PDB file of C-alpha atoms in Angstrom:
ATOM      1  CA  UNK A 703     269.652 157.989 248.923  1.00  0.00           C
ATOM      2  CA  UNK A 704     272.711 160.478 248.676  1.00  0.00           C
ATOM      3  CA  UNK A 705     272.105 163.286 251.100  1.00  0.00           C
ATOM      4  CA  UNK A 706     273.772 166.571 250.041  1.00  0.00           C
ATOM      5  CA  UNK A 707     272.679 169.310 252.338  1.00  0.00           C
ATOM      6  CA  UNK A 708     270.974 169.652 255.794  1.00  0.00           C
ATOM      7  CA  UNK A 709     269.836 173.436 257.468  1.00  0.00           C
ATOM      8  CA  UNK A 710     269.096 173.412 260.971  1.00  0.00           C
ATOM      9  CA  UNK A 711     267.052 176.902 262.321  1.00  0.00           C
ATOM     10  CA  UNK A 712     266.934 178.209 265.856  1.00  0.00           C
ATOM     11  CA  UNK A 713     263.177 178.411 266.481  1.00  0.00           C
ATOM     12  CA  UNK A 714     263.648 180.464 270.271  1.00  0.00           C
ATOM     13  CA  UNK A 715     266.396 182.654 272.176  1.00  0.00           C
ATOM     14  CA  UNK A 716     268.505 180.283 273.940  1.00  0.00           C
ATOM     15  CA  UNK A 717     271.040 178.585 272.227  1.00  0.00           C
ATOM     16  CA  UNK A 718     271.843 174.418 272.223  1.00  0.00           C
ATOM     17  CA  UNK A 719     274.519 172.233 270.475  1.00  0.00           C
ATOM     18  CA  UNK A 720     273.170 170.096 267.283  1.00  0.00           C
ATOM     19  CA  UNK A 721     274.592 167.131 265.766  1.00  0.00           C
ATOM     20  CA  UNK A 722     273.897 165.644 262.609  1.00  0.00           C
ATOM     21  CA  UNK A 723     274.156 161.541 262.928  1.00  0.00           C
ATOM     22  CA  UNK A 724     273.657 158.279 261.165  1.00  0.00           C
ATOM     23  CA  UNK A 725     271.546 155.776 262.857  1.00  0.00           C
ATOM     24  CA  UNK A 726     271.733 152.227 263.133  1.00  0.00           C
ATOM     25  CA  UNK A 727     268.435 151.907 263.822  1.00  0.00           C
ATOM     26  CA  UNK A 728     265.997 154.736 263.408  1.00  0.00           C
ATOM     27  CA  UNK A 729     263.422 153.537 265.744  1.00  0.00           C
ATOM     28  CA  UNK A 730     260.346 155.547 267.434  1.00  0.00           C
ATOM     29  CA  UNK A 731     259.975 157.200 263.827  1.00  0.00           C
ATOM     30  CA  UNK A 732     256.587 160.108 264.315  1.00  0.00           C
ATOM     31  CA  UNK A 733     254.688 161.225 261.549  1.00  0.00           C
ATOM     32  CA  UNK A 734     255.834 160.984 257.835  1.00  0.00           C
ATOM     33  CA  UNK A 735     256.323 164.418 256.402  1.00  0.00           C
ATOM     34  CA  UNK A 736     255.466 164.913 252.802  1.00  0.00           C
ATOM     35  CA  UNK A 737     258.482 165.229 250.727  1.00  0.00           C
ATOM     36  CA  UNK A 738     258.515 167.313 246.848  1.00  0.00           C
ATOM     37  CA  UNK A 739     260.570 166.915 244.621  1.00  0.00           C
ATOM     38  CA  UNK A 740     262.359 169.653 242.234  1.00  0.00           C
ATOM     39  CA  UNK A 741     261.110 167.718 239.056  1.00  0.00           C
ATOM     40  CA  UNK A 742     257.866 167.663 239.133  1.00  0.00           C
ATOM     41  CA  UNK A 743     257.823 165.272 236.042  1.00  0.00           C
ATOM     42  CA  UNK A 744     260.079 162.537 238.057  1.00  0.00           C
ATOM     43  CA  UNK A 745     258.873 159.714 240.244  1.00  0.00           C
ATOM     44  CA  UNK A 746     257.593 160.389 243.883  1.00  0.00           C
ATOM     45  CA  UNK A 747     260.503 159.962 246.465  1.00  0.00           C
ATOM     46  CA  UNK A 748     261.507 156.895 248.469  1.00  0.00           C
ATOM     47  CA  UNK A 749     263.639 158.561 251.195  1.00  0.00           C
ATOM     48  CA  UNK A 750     260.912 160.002 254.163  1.00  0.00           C
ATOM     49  CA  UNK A 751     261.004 162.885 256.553  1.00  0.00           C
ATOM     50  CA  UNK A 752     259.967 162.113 259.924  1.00  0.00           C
ATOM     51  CA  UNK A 753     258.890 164.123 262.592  1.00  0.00           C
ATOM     52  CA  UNK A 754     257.991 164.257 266.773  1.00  0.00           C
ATOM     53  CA  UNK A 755     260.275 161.082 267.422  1.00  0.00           C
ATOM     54  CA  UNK A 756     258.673 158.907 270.514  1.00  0.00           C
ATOM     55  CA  UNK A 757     262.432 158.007 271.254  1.00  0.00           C
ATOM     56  CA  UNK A 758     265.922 158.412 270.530  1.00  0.00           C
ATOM     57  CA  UNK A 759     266.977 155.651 267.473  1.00  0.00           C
ATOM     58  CA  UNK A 760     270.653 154.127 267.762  1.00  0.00           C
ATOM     59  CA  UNK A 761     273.256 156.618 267.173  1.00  0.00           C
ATOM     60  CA  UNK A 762     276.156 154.885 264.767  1.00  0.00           C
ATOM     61  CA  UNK A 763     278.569 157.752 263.554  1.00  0.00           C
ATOM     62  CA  UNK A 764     278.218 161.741 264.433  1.00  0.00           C
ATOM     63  CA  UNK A 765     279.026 163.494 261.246  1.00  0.00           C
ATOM     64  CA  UNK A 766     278.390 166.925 261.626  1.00  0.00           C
ATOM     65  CA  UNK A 767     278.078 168.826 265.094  1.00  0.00           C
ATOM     66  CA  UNK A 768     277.618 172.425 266.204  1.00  0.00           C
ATOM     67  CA  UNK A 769     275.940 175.362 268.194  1.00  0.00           C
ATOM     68  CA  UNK A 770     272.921 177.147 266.943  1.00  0.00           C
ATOM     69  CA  UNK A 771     273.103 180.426 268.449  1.00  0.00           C
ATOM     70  CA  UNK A 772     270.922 182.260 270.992  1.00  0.00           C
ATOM     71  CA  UNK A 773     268.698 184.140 268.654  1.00  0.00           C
ATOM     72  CA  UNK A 774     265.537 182.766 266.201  1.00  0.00           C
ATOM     73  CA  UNK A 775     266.271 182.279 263.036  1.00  0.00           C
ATOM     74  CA  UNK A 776     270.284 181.178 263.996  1.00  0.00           C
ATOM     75  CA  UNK A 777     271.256 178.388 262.143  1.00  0.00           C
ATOM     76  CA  UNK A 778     274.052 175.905 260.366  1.00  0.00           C
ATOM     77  CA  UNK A 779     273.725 174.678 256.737  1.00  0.00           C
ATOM     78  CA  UNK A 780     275.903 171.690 255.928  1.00  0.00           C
ATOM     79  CA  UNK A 781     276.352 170.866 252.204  1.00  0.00           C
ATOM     80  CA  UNK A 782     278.047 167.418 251.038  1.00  0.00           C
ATOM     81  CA  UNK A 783     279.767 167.716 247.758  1.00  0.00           C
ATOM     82  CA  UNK A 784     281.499 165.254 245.730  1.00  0.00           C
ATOM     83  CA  UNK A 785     278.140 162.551 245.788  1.00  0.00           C
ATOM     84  CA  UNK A 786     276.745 163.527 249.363  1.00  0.00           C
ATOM     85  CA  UNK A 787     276.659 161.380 252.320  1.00  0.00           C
ATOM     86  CA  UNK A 788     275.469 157.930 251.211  1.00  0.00           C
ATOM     87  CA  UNK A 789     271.913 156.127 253.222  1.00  0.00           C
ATOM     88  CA  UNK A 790     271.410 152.858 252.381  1.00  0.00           C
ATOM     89  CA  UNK A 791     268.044 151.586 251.810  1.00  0.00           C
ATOM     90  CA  UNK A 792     266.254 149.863 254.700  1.00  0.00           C
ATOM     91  CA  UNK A 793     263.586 151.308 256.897  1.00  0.00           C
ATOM     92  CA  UNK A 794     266.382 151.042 260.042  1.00  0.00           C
ATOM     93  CA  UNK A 795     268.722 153.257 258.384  1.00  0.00           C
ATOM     94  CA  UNK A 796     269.027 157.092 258.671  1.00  0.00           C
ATOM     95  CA  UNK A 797     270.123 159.981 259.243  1.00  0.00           C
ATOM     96  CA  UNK A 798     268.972 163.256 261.439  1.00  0.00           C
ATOM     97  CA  UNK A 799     269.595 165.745 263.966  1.00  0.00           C
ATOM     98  CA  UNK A 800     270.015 164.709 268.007  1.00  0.00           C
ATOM     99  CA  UNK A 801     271.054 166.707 270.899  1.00  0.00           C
ATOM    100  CA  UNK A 802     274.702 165.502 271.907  1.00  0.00           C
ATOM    101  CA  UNK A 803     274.437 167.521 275.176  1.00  0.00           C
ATOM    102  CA  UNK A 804     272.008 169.991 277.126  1.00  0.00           C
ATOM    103  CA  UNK A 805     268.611 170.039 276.685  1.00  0.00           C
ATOM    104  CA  UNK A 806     266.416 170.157 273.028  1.00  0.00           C
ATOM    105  CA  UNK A 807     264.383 172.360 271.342  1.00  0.00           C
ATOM    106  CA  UNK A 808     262.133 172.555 268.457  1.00  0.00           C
ATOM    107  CA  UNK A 809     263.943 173.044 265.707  1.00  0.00           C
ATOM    108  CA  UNK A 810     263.470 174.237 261.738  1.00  0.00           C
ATOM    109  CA  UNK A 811     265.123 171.513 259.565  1.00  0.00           C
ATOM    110  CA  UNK A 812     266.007 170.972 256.100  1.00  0.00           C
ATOM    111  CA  UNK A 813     266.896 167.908 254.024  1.00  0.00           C
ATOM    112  CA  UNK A 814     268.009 167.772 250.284  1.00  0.00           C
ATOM    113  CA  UNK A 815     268.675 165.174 248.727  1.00  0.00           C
ATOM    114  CA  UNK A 816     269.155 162.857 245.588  1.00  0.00           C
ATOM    115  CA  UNK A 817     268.259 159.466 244.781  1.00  0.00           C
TER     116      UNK A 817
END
């Protein structure tokens, strides 16, 4: 899949630092989210959400990093024009959102993308 934008939403009062990263191996995968797609008419996605990770997957390349700030509803959108940020297919590739130092949160996230 081509991903072409990611929001990430301060859900609490206390800012933290977010990175966006590609894994090498997106292990300890939680529960499939359910996934919609803008035509209705097309075919059901391939690409999957997950959520409530067991354990961190293998970090390959930080591509995006930031602060979300201290207040709920803070938040960074990243868009990636000119054919988004290309995932190849495999159930040990990915991409998603870590904490590259300090402690977590829960977060609001968004993914669009094309495939």
């Amino acid at each position: 899949f081509k991903l072409v934008e990611v929001g990430v939403y301060n859900t609490t009062t206390t800012a933290l630092a977010i990175a966006l990263a590609r894994f090498t191996a997106a292990t300890n995968v939680g529960a499939g989210q359910t996934e919609g797609e803008y035509d209705t008419d097309g075919v059901p996605p391939l690409a999957t959400v997950f959520a409530g990770h067991t354990g961190d997957g293998t970090v390959g390349q930080i591509l995006r990093q930031g602060t979300l700030g201290a207040a709920a509803g803070a938040g960074v959108i990243w868009t990636f024009g000119n054919g988004g940020i290309v995932v190849p297919s495999g159930t040990a590739n990915g991409i998603g959102i870590i904490v590259p130092t300090g402690t977590g949160q829960i977060c609001d996230i968004e993914y669009t993308w094309d495939e």
